[in-house]
Amino acid sequence: MDKVSPRHPRAESLRTRERLVEGFKAGLVVPAGLAAHGRGEAFDYILGEQTTKHAQRAVEAAAAMLLLAKHPVISVNGNVVALVPAEIVKLAKAANAKIEVNLFHGSVRREAAIAKCLRKHGAKEVLGAGRKFSTRIKEVHSDRRKIDQRGIGAADVVLVPLEDGDRTEALKKLGKRVIAIDLNPMSRTAQAADVTIVDNIVRALPLMVKDAKRLSHGPKTRLHDVVRDFDNEANLGAMLEFMLGRLKNLSK
Ligand code: PTJ
């Protein structure tokens, strides 16, 4: 599968793209997922394909928020599972969170394929596949309105990587705290979330796992401090400043 030369200056990005194409061929990713990935790549190019210190701060706040939650849930879609299946399972274990499949382009077959892929990577339980425990949230107008009562339905904190804006706003209206991973700091999701990690999910997830493990060994007061000291609006502003600085330097 790895046709990318290790000498290529952007080998990592091309390998990531290849994973998404493989996910598409395997029936995990929808065609729109390829377009969404391209949008992410454009923002990552501006970032210099690196995790900024602002993103690292958001990662730490996100890990602390998940650890403090009573019912944390990680929502996954086709792109997420094509890119970071093992890390999703590791994060769920580290933060004691449930995993729920939630698709923008709903399909029972794809739900099952995504759940199977996660189980192959060690997930014991994957919610959101099938209808048995599903309910609908009227605030959402896409297929994403279908949620699992035992998962997102009962959650107090939901991690929504690579999400569309409607559902993030709906989850907020339902009183949930939302953590987003989105390379576009201007997206509605990025703006509506409580903690937004502006970074590529392939870099952010391993860092989240590490932080969740590290913070889980410390005192609970430390978790509260980390969450309290995090200001999402200021962090998003800093990310935009960073991008602007990169573009200014490149234009010289
Ligand atoms: O599998 P489904 O049916 O649930 O569909 C998944 C997609 C991604 C197609 C669906 O959620 C969608 O249409 O999303 P949007 O509205 O295009 O938003 C995706 C956001 O994720 C955009 O703001 C992208 O910039 C961002 N993004 C794309 N790839 C990455 C990313 N952010 C972080 N890491 C990435 N690798």
XYZ file of N, CA and C and ligand atoms in Angstrom:
792
model
N 0.825 -1.212 0.000
C 0.000 0.000 0.000
C 0.860 1.263 0.000
N 2.066 1.200 0.637
C 2.875 2.390 0.787
C 3.689 2.656 -0.478
N 3.105 3.508 -1.358
C 3.796 3.786 -2.622
C 4.577 5.088 -2.518
N 4.564 5.725 -1.362
C 5.181 7.042 -1.221
C 6.658 6.889 -0.872
N 7.502 7.557 -1.628
C 8.937 7.498 -1.352
C 9.241 8.206 -0.034
N 10.051 7.573 0.842
C 10.362 8.218 2.120
C 11.162 9.504 1.927
N 11.728 9.677 0.723
C 12.542 10.878 0.461
C 11.677 12.074 0.043
N 10.402 11.792 -0.227
C 9.527 12.896 -0.626
C 9.403 13.880 0.542
N 9.558 15.189 0.280
C 9.542 16.151 1.388
C 8.227 16.159 2.180
N 7.143 15.718 1.543
C 5.869 15.707 2.271
C 5.317 14.283 2.334
N 6.258 13.340 2.607
C 5.895 11.918 2.585
C 4.761 11.601 3.566
N 4.828 12.197 4.754
C 3.841 11.877 5.792
C 2.425 12.269 5.341
N 2.337 13.456 4.765
C 1.036 13.935 4.299
C 0.493 13.027 3.188
N 1.381 12.595 2.307
C 0.933 11.731 1.207
C 0.518 10.351 1.717
N 1.244 9.875 2.735
C 0.863 8.578 3.327
C -0.512 8.677 3.983
N -0.749 9.793 4.650
C -2.053 10.007 5.290
C -3.152 10.017 4.234
N -2.890 10.709 3.133
C -3.875 10.763 2.047
C -4.148 9.350 1.516
N -3.080 8.575 1.417
C -3.192 7.194 0.933
C -4.091 6.365 1.866
N -3.952 6.620 3.182
C -4.794 5.880 4.148
C -6.278 6.178 3.920
N -6.547 7.431 3.590
C -7.933 7.820 3.360
C -8.476 7.163 2.088
N -7.631 7.114 1.056
C -8.039 6.472 -0.193
C -8.308 4.984 0.055
N -7.434 4.359 0.858
C -7.644 2.941 1.206
C -8.963 2.789 1.973
N -9.232 3.731 2.873
C -10.485 3.714 3.651
C -11.694 3.855 2.740
N -11.524 4.642 1.695
C -12.610 4.821 0.717
C -12.860 3.501 -0.019
N -11.766 2.879 -0.443
C -11.900 1.604 -1.181
C -12.511 0.526 -0.289
N -12.223 0.593 1.016
C -12.728 -0.419 1.961
C -14.171 -0.130 2.399
N -14.757 0.968 1.910
C -16.149 1.273 2.251
C -16.327 1.978 3.588
N -15.234 2.528 4.138
C -15.345 3.266 5.408
C -15.630 4.741 5.154
N -15.039 5.269 4.098
C -15.074 6.716 3.815
C -16.003 6.989 2.634
N -16.755 8.104 2.717
C -17.622 8.505 1.596
C -16.841 9.440 0.656
N -17.293 9.600 -0.606
C -16.587 10.519 -1.513
C -16.407 11.911 -0.901
N -17.438 12.393 -0.197
C -17.325 13.727 0.428
C -16.204 13.774 1.463
N -15.869 12.608 2.007
C -14.781 12.527 2.989
C -13.438 12.862 2.350
N -13.288 12.513 1.065
C -12.034 12.826 0.355
C -11.922 14.344 0.169
N -13.059 14.959 -0.147
C -13.059 16.419 -0.309
C -12.767 17.099 1.035
N -13.389 16.583 2.094
C -13.176 17.169 3.433
C -11.701 17.057 3.830
N -11.091 15.940 3.458
C -9.677 15.751 3.783
C -8.811 16.777 3.042
N -9.174 17.029 1.767
C -8.433 18.021 0.986
C -8.504 19.403 1.619
N -9.678 19.722 2.144
C -9.818 21.018 2.839
C -8.894 21.051 4.056
N -8.881 19.961 4.792
C -7.997 19.885 5.959
C -6.534 20.033 5.551
N -6.157 19.359 4.466
C -4.766 19.427 3.989
C -4.344 20.862 3.693
N -5.267 21.630 3.114
C -4.936 23.020 2.761
C -4.590 23.817 4.026
N -5.391 23.627 5.079
C -5.103 24.335 6.340
C -3.807 23.809 6.971
N -3.586 22.508 6.829
C -2.371 21.922 7.412
C -1.129 22.457 6.699
N -1.258 22.693 5.417
C -0.151 23.251 4.630
C 0.219 24.627 5.189
N -0.804 25.411 5.507
C -0.542 26.751 6.080
C 0.139 26.612 7.439
N -0.278 25.629 8.199
C 0.328 25.404 9.531
C 1.782 24.916 9.436
N 2.173 24.452 8.250
C 3.500 23.848 8.113
C 3.490 22.399 8.587
N 2.303 21.805 8.594
C 2.136 20.393 9.000
C 2.838 20.104 10.313
N 2.579 20.984 11.278
C 3.175 20.828 12.612
C 2.126 21.138 13.679
N 2.352 20.566 14.851
C 1.464 20.845 15.990
C 2.002 22.070 16.719
N 1.190 23.100 16.802
C 1.647 24.329 17.465
C 1.543 24.176 18.982
N 2.159 25.110 19.698
C 2.044 25.064 21.168
C 0.601 25.364 21.603
N -0.115 26.131 20.786
C -1.531 26.418 21.108
C -2.362 25.133 20.991
N -2.064 24.361 19.948
C -2.781 23.088 19.782
C -2.437 22.137 20.928
N -1.179 22.170 21.349
C -0.780 21.297 22.475
C -1.548 21.660 23.750
N -1.755 22.969 23.931
C -2.524 23.408 25.107
C -3.972 22.905 25.009
N -4.527 22.995 23.800
C -5.907 22.517 23.601
C -5.992 21.002 23.814
N -4.976 20.286 23.387
C -4.939 18.832 23.576
C -4.975 18.515 25.075
N -4.188 19.238 25.841
C -4.144 18.977 27.289
C -5.502 19.284 27.943
N -6.106 20.412 27.532
C -7.420 20.773 28.088
C -8.463 19.716 27.716
N -8.378 19.229 26.477
C -9.326 18.207 26.014
C -9.161 16.915 26.812
N -7.920 16.529 27.038
C -7.673 15.294 27.803
C -8.204 15.451 29.227
N -7.966 16.607 29.829
C -8.452 16.851 31.197
C -9.977 16.834 31.240
N -10.608 17.440 30.231
C -12.079 17.486 30.197
C -12.672 16.085 30.057
N -12.041 15.263 29.239
C -12.516 13.873 29.086
C -12.380 13.116 30.402
N -11.244 13.327 31.094
C -11.014 12.601 32.354
C -11.980 13.044 33.450
N -12.394 14.315 33.390
C -13.321 14.817 34.424
C -14.779 14.425 34.155
N -15.051 14.038 32.916
C -16.437 13.749 32.523
C -16.984 12.511 33.245
N -18.314 12.530 33.474
C -18.981 11.343 34.054
C -19.238 10.334 32.938
N -19.692 10.854 31.772
C -19.997 9.980 30.631
C -19.343 10.529 29.361
N -18.021 10.360 29.241
C -17.366 10.858 28.027
C -17.609 9.942 26.831
N -17.835 10.550 25.671
C -18.066 9.763 24.449
C -17.191 10.308 23.312
N -16.602 9.393 22.557
C -15.828 9.768 21.373
C -16.674 9.417 20.159
N -17.046 10.434 19.391
C -17.871 10.227 18.204
C -16.950 10.006 17.003
N -17.222 8.979 16.221
C -16.333 8.698 15.083
C -17.112 8.630 13.765
N -16.446 9.056 12.701
C -17.032 8.946 11.363
C -16.055 8.201 10.445
N -16.378 8.158 9.148
C -15.553 7.382 8.213
C -14.112 7.870 8.154
N -13.923 9.186 8.044
C -12.551 9.720 7.945
C -11.730 9.398 9.183
N -12.336 9.548 10.344
C -11.621 9.332 11.607
C -11.113 7.897 11.687
N -11.980 6.963 11.331
C -11.599 5.547 11.452
C -10.589 5.139 10.374
N -10.665 5.788 9.207
C -9.658 5.488 8.174
C -8.280 5.980 8.612
N -8.244 7.059 9.382
C -6.951 7.679 9.718
C -6.356 7.199 11.045
N -7.166 7.072 12.088
C -6.595 6.801 13.421
C -7.390 5.759 14.238
N -7.671 4.588 13.677
C -8.507 3.621 14.415
C -7.876 3.168 15.734
N -6.568 2.861 15.712
C -5.923 2.340 16.926
C -5.883 3.403 18.022
N -5.637 4.655 17.621
C -5.538 5.739 18.611
C -6.895 6.047 19.245
N -7.962 5.881 18.468
C -9.310 6.094 19.032
C -9.540 5.081 20.161
N -9.174 3.846 19.899
C -9.370 2.790 20.902
C -8.494 3.068 22.131
N -7.250 3.494 21.892
C -6.346 3.789 23.015
C -6.877 4.961 23.843
N -7.396 5.980 23.171
C -7.913 7.147 23.909
C -9.146 6.756 24.727
N -10.005 5.950 24.125
C -11.208 5.514 24.849
C -10.807 4.763 26.118
N -9.769 3.951 26.015
C -9.314 3.196 27.198
C -8.714 4.146 28.224
N -7.841 5.049 27.764
C -7.143 5.960 28.684
C -8.117 6.883 29.410
N -9.201 7.291 28.721
C -10.140 8.252 29.321
C -11.417 7.576 29.804
N -11.460 6.254 29.705
C -12.649 5.514 30.101
C -13.900 6.025 29.374
N -13.744 6.241 28.079
C -14.833 6.819 27.277
C -15.471 5.761 26.384
N -16.728 6.014 26.009
C -17.397 5.138 25.053
C -17.106 5.638 23.639
N -17.169 4.714 22.692
C -16.986 5.081 21.287
C -18.336 4.929 20.594
N -18.726 5.957 19.832
C -20.000 5.862 19.098
C -19.808 6.266 17.638
N -20.321 5.447 16.739
C -20.290 5.787 15.311
C -21.419 6.780 15.054
N -21.083 7.896 14.433
C -22.120 8.875 14.094
C -21.783 9.464 12.734
N -22.643 9.197 11.751
C -22.296 9.535 10.373
C -23.120 10.685 9.815
N -22.454 11.509 9.041
C -23.159 12.591 8.343
C -23.945 11.995 7.182
N -23.303 11.075 6.452
C -23.956 10.398 5.337
C -24.343 9.006 5.847
N -25.486 8.926 6.489
C -25.888 7.701 7.196
C -25.961 6.470 6.303
N -25.469 5.341 6.808
C -25.540 4.081 6.077
C -25.306 2.954 7.071
N -26.276 2.043 7.131
C -26.182 0.935 8.089
C -24.951 0.088 7.781
N -24.686 -0.086 6.481
C -23.539 -0.917 6.085
C -22.219 -0.268 6.530
N -22.124 1.046 6.342
C -20.876 1.726 6.723
C -20.716 1.753 8.254
N -21.844 1.920 8.974
C -21.777 1.861 10.455
C -21.145 0.541 10.892
N -21.624 -0.536 10.269
C -21.131 -1.867 10.642
C -19.651 -2.016 10.289
N -19.249 -1.503 9.103
C -17.848 -1.616 8.671
C -16.936 -0.830 9.617
N -17.403 0.337 10.042
C -16.596 1.181 10.941
C -16.461 0.506 12.311
N -17.582 -0.035 12.801
C -17.555 -0.726 14.103
C -16.619 -1.942 14.032
N -16.672 -2.658 12.922
C -15.819 -3.848 12.753
C -14.340 -3.450 12.756
N -14.028 -2.370 12.061
C -12.638 -1.889 11.992
C -12.140 -1.522 13.409
N -12.996 -0.861 14.190
C -12.588 -0.470 15.552
C -12.412 -1.696 16.450
N -13.294 -2.686 16.271
C -13.162 -3.916 17.074
C -11.865 -4.640 16.718
N -11.526 -4.610 15.426
C -10.266 -5.227 14.976
C -9.068 -4.565 15.666
N -9.226 -3.294 15.999
C -8.138 -2.577 16.680
C -8.263 -2.639 18.199
N -9.157 -3.483 18.695
C -9.196 -3.721 20.136
C -10.372 -3.130 20.885
N -11.304 -2.460 20.193
C -12.460 -1.886 20.905
C -13.368 -3.012 21.394
N -13.762 -2.935 22.663
C -14.647 -3.965 23.224
C -16.094 -3.667 22.828
N -16.433 -2.378 22.853
C -17.822 -1.988 22.589
C -17.831 -0.780 21.640
N -18.650 -0.852 20.613
C -18.806 0.300 19.718
C -20.305 0.586 19.595
N -20.708 1.765 20.046
C -22.127 2.136 19.991
C -22.455 2.800 18.651
N -23.735 2.948 18.379
C -24.152 3.712 17.208
C -24.325 2.891 15.946
N -23.984 1.611 15.995
C -24.174 0.773 14.813
C -25.484 0.007 15.006
N -26.444 0.220 14.115
C -27.758 -0.428 14.272
C -28.763 0.533 14.882
N -29.978 0.037 15.054
C -31.099 0.913 15.440
C -31.596 0.698 16.870
N -31.165 -0.439 17.482
C -31.802 -0.877 18.724
C -31.869 0.208 19.809
N -30.768 0.902 20.031
C -30.738 1.889 21.109
C -30.733 3.325 20.576
N -31.122 3.471 19.305
C -30.995 4.809 18.723
C -32.188 5.696 19.051
N -31.884 6.995 19.096
C -32.922 8.004 19.264
C -32.540 9.164 18.350
N -33.398 10.155 18.217
C -33.096 11.251 17.296
C -33.094 12.589 18.010
N -32.143 13.454 17.632
C -32.172 14.795 18.227
C -32.727 15.763 17.189
N -33.814 16.421 17.579
C -34.543 17.233 16.598
C -33.728 18.458 16.149
N -32.736 18.821 16.959
C -31.924 20.011 16.637
C -31.027 19.806 15.420
N -30.826 18.514 15.030
C -29.939 18.254 13.892
C -30.770 17.845 12.685
N -30.416 18.385 11.492
C -31.228 18.119 10.313
C -30.585 17.127 9.340
N -29.408 16.619 9.665
C -28.759 15.632 8.792
C -28.912 14.242 9.413
N -28.304 13.228 8.753
C -28.345 11.867 9.294
C -27.723 11.797 10.688
N -26.914 12.783 11.017
C -26.255 12.783 12.313
C -27.248 12.898 13.477
N -28.517 13.173 13.180
C -29.492 13.323 14.276
C -29.681 12.014 15.042
N -29.319 10.906 14.417
C -29.468 9.605 15.081
C -28.317 9.420 16.080
N -28.674 9.276 17.339
C -27.639 9.047 18.360
C -28.028 7.849 19.226
N -27.052 7.307 19.923
C -27.291 6.158 20.804
C -27.598 6.663 22.212
N -28.702 6.179 22.760
C -29.120 6.634 24.110
C -28.058 6.344 25.155
N -27.336 5.238 24.969
C -26.327 4.845 25.964
C -25.031 5.613 25.779
N -24.882 6.255 24.613
C -23.643 6.969 24.299
C -23.846 8.467 24.330
N -23.914 9.066 23.130
C -24.044 10.531 23.050
C -25.291 11.011 23.790
N -26.367 10.210 23.752
C -27.600 10.584 24.469
C -27.366 10.854 25.941
N -26.503 10.058 26.569
C -26.268 10.180 28.018
C -24.988 10.969 28.332
N -24.271 11.370 27.300
C -22.936 11.963 27.522
C -22.992 13.361 28.121
N -21.980 13.678 28.924
C -21.814 15.077 29.350
C -20.692 15.748 28.552
N -19.737 14.946 28.062
C -18.656 15.481 27.221
C -18.551 14.613 25.962
N -18.526 15.283 24.797
C -18.428 14.534 23.542
C -17.253 15.070 22.720
N -16.394 14.161 22.296
C -15.303 14.517 21.391
C -15.793 14.313 19.967
N -15.789 15.381 19.173
C -16.293 15.292 17.798
C -15.201 15.690 16.806
N -14.389 14.735 16.379
C -13.368 15.082 15.403
C -13.967 15.190 14.001
N -13.474 16.138 13.209
C -13.870 16.318 11.799
C -15.394 16.348 11.644
N -15.966 17.317 12.289
C -17.426 17.373 12.440
C -18.027 18.504 11.600
N -19.320 18.404 11.288
C -19.977 19.547 10.650
C -20.581 20.442 11.740
N -20.825 21.690 11.379
C -21.212 22.702 12.369
C -22.537 22.457 13.068
N -23.537 21.965 12.308
C -24.887 21.815 12.873
C -24.907 20.998 14.156
N -24.207 19.863 14.094
C -24.311 18.964 15.244
C -23.576 19.511 16.465
N -22.462 20.180 16.221
C -21.743 20.758 17.361
C -22.646 21.753 18.080
N -23.322 22.600 17.280
C -24.219 23.583 17.885
C -25.379 22.877 18.602
N -25.881 21.798 17.994
C -26.986 21.057 18.616
C -26.547 20.413 19.932
N -25.364 19.836 19.943
C -24.870 19.193 21.171
C -24.710 20.237 22.274
N -24.276 21.429 21.900
C -24.144 22.512 22.885
C -25.523 22.871 23.444
N -26.520 22.950 22.540
C -27.895 23.279 22.978
C -28.421 22.230 23.944
N -27.989 20.992 23.757
C -28.425 19.905 24.648
C -27.647 19.909 25.971
N -26.774 20.881 26.141
C -26.064 21.048 27.417
C -24.793 20.226 27.545
N -24.309 19.706 26.419
C -23.087 18.883 26.478
C -21.863 19.768 26.249
N -20.747 19.341 26.816
C -19.499 20.031 26.527
C -18.866 19.340 25.321
N -18.380 20.145 24.400
C -17.920 19.584 23.127
C -16.433 19.881 22.905
N -15.713 18.844 22.524
C -14.306 18.967 22.151
C -14.226 18.687 20.655
N -13.627 19.611 19.897
C -13.516 19.411 18.446
C -12.057 19.267 18.028
N -11.846 18.494 16.971
C -10.529 18.486 16.319
C -10.805 18.925 14.889
N -10.283 20.066 14.508
C -10.598 20.626 13.196
C -9.462 21.535 12.749
N -8.912 21.240 11.584
C -7.801 22.049 11.074
C -8.247 23.449 10.660
N -9.553 23.643 10.504
C -10.062 24.967 10.112
C -10.543 25.727 11.357
N -9.764 26.715 11.820
C -10.174 27.418 13.043
C -11.398 28.304 12.834
N -11.801 28.496 11.553
C -12.960 29.364 11.276
C -14.257 28.582 11.132
N -14.193 27.260 11.146
C -15.414 26.474 10.935
C -16.390 26.700 12.084
N -17.669 26.456 11.819
C -18.675 26.633 12.881
C -18.394 25.692 14.042
N -17.935 24.479 13.715
C -17.593 23.528 14.775
C -16.498 24.095 15.657
N -15.430 24.585 15.018
C -14.298 25.133 15.779
C -14.769 26.271 16.682
N -15.659 27.091 16.148
C -16.121 28.271 16.893
C -17.096 27.901 18.009
N -17.886 26.840 17.804
C -18.933 26.510 18.791
C -18.433 25.615 19.927
N -17.328 24.903 19.699
C -16.868 23.917 20.697
C -16.323 24.585 21.960
N -16.251 23.829 23.039
C -15.658 24.332 24.297
C -14.133 24.268 24.229
N -13.643 23.213 23.582
C -12.203 23.077 23.357
C -12.019 22.680 21.893
N -11.261 23.474 21.150
C -11.005 23.146 19.746
C -9.517 22.899 19.543
N -9.208 21.728 19.060
C -7.806 21.403 18.753
C -7.610 21.649 17.264
N -6.901 22.713 16.932
C -6.651 23.012 15.519
C -5.354 22.310 15.123
N -5.523 21.079 14.705
C -4.362 20.261 14.347
C -4.860 19.087 13.515
N -3.948 18.442 12.813
C -4.330 17.253 12.064
C -4.617 16.128 13.060
N -5.709 15.430 12.842
C -6.082 14.356 13.779
C -4.974 13.302 13.895
N -4.202 13.114 12.832
C -3.147 12.085 12.897
C -2.032 12.482 13.874
N -1.858 13.781 14.112
C -0.869 14.211 15.117
C -1.525 14.409 16.483
N -2.779 14.915 16.469
C -3.448 15.279 17.733
C -3.817 14.052 18.582
N -4.286 12.991 17.930
C -4.778 11.843 18.712
C -3.694 11.176 19.565
N -2.497 10.876 18.981
C -1.449 10.285 19.832
C -1.083 11.197 21.011
N -1.120 12.515 20.801
C -0.805 13.443 21.894
C -1.895 13.407 22.967
N -3.130 13.258 22.535
C -4.242 13.178 23.496
C -4.128 11.933 24.358
N -3.751 10.823 23.710
C -3.599 9.561 24.455
C -2.523 9.748 25.526
N -1.399 10.353 25.113
C -0.280 10.567 26.035
C -0.710 11.458 27.214
N -1.399 12.553 26.888
C -1.825 13.486 27.946
C -2.869 12.850 28.865
N -3.780 12.076 28.276
C -4.810 11.432 29.109
C -4.147 10.469 30.096
N -3.134 9.732 29.618
C -2.440 8.794 30.515
C -1.686 9.563 31.597
N -0.965 10.597 31.180
C -0.165 11.379 32.137
C -1.079 12.025 33.192
N -2.139 12.694 32.736
C -2.998 13.427 33.672
C -3.792 12.493 34.577
N -4.061 11.288 34.100
C -4.864 10.361 34.914
C -4.103 9.913 36.165
N -2.775 10.080 36.161
C -1.987 9.704 37.346
C -1.879 10.841 38.356
N -2.278 12.051 37.951
C -2.133 13.204 38.850
C -3.392 13.468 39.661
N -3.373 14.529 40.479
C -4.556 14.841 41.294
C -5.688 15.445 40.445
N -6.923 15.265 40.900
C -8.089 15.764 40.166
C -8.093 17.297 40.090
N -7.535 17.913 41.139
C -7.497 19.388 41.154
C -6.703 19.906 39.953
N -5.687 19.166 39.565
C -4.868 19.562 38.401
C -5.742 19.575 37.124
N -6.633 18.580 37.011
C -7.515 18.516 35.838
C -8.422 19.747 35.796
N -8.986 20.089 36.971
C -9.857 21.278 37.031
C -9.080 22.528 36.654
N -7.844 22.631 37.137
C -7.015 23.809 36.826
C -6.785 23.927 35.321
N -6.451 22.790 34.699
C -6.142 22.797 33.254
C -7.374 23.266 32.473
N -8.559 22.730 32.826
C -9.785 23.094 32.096
C -10.131 24.564 32.356
N -10.027 24.984 33.623
C -10.390 26.363 33.980
C -9.491 27.377 33.269
N -8.204 27.044 33.161
C -7.249 27.994 32.583
C -7.286 28.048 31.062
N -8.075 27.187 30.437
C -8.100 27.156 28.972
C -9.196 28.084 28.436
N -8.817 28.943 27.503
C -9.767 29.890 26.900
C -9.833 29.590 25.395
N -10.941 28.985 24.960
C -11.012 28.528 23.565
C -10.955 29.683 22.569
N -11.642 30.771 22.908
C -11.671 31.907 21.980
C -10.255 32.459 21.781
N -9.543 32.601 22.897
C -8.173 33.127 22.821
C -7.278 32.154 22.055
N -7.481 30.859 22.282
C -6.666 29.852 21.604
C -6.907 29.870 20.089
N -8.188 30.022 19.701
C -8.499 30.088 18.266
C -7.879 31.341 17.650
N -7.926 32.434 18.395
C -7.306 33.679 17.929
C -5.813 33.486 17.731
N -5.173 32.802 18.679
C -3.727 32.562 18.594
C -3.397 31.678 17.387
N -4.274 30.712 17.101
C -4.048 29.835 15.940
C -4.136 30.641 14.636
N -5.132 31.546 14.574
C -5.263 32.370 13.362
C -4.059 33.301 13.217
N -3.601 33.855 14.340
C -2.389 34.704 14.327
C -1.200 33.898 13.794
N -1.102 32.656 14.264
C 0.005 31.794 13.840
C -0.043 31.581 12.323
N -1.241 31.285 11.824
C -1.394 31.054 10.379
C -1.048 32.325 9.589
N -1.536 33.446 10.098
C -1.268 34.733 9.456
C 0.237 35.005 9.417
N 0.915 34.727 10.518
C 2.366 34.918 10.605
C 3.097 34.065 9.577
N 2.636 32.815 9.436
C 3.264 31.918 8.457
C 3.076 32.472 7.040
N 1.860 32.932 6.746
C 1.595 33.459 5.401
C 2.416 34.727 5.153
N 2.529 35.571 6.185
C 3.322 36.806 6.043
C 4.769 36.463 5.738
N 5.324 35.517 6.492
C 6.720 35.121 6.279
C 6.915 34.543 4.888
N 5.945 33.715 4.463
C 6.067 33.083 3.148
C 5.974 34.110 2.023
N 5.257 35.213 2.285
C 5.050 36.215 1.217
C 6.245 37.156 1.064
N 7.198 37.081 2.009
C 8.354 38.003 1.944
C 9.341 37.589 0.857
O -18.248 9.685 7.447
P -19.315 10.735 7.445
O -20.507 10.383 6.610
O -19.751 11.123 8.841
O -18.680 12.076 6.782
C -17.498 12.642 7.284
C -17.218 14.033 6.683
C -15.819 14.444 7.078
C -17.320 13.917 5.155
C -18.298 15.011 7.199
O -18.226 15.085 8.582
C -18.109 16.398 6.602
O -18.644 16.733 5.548
O -17.341 17.220 7.312
P -17.033 18.746 6.900
O -18.224 19.606 7.144
O -16.373 18.811 5.558
O -15.969 19.148 7.985
C -14.783 18.462 8.151
C -13.787 19.401 8.825
O -12.673 18.620 9.202
C -13.254 20.531 7.902
O -13.292 21.764 8.603
C -11.819 20.123 7.592
O -10.968 21.230 7.487
C -11.467 19.274 8.812
N -10.478 18.216 8.543
C -10.374 17.439 7.443
N -9.367 16.549 7.583
C -8.827 16.753 8.812
C -9.542 17.826 9.428
N -9.250 18.246 10.675
C -8.250 17.594 11.337
N -7.530 16.581 10.807
C -7.785 16.126 9.545
N -7.077 15.133 9.034
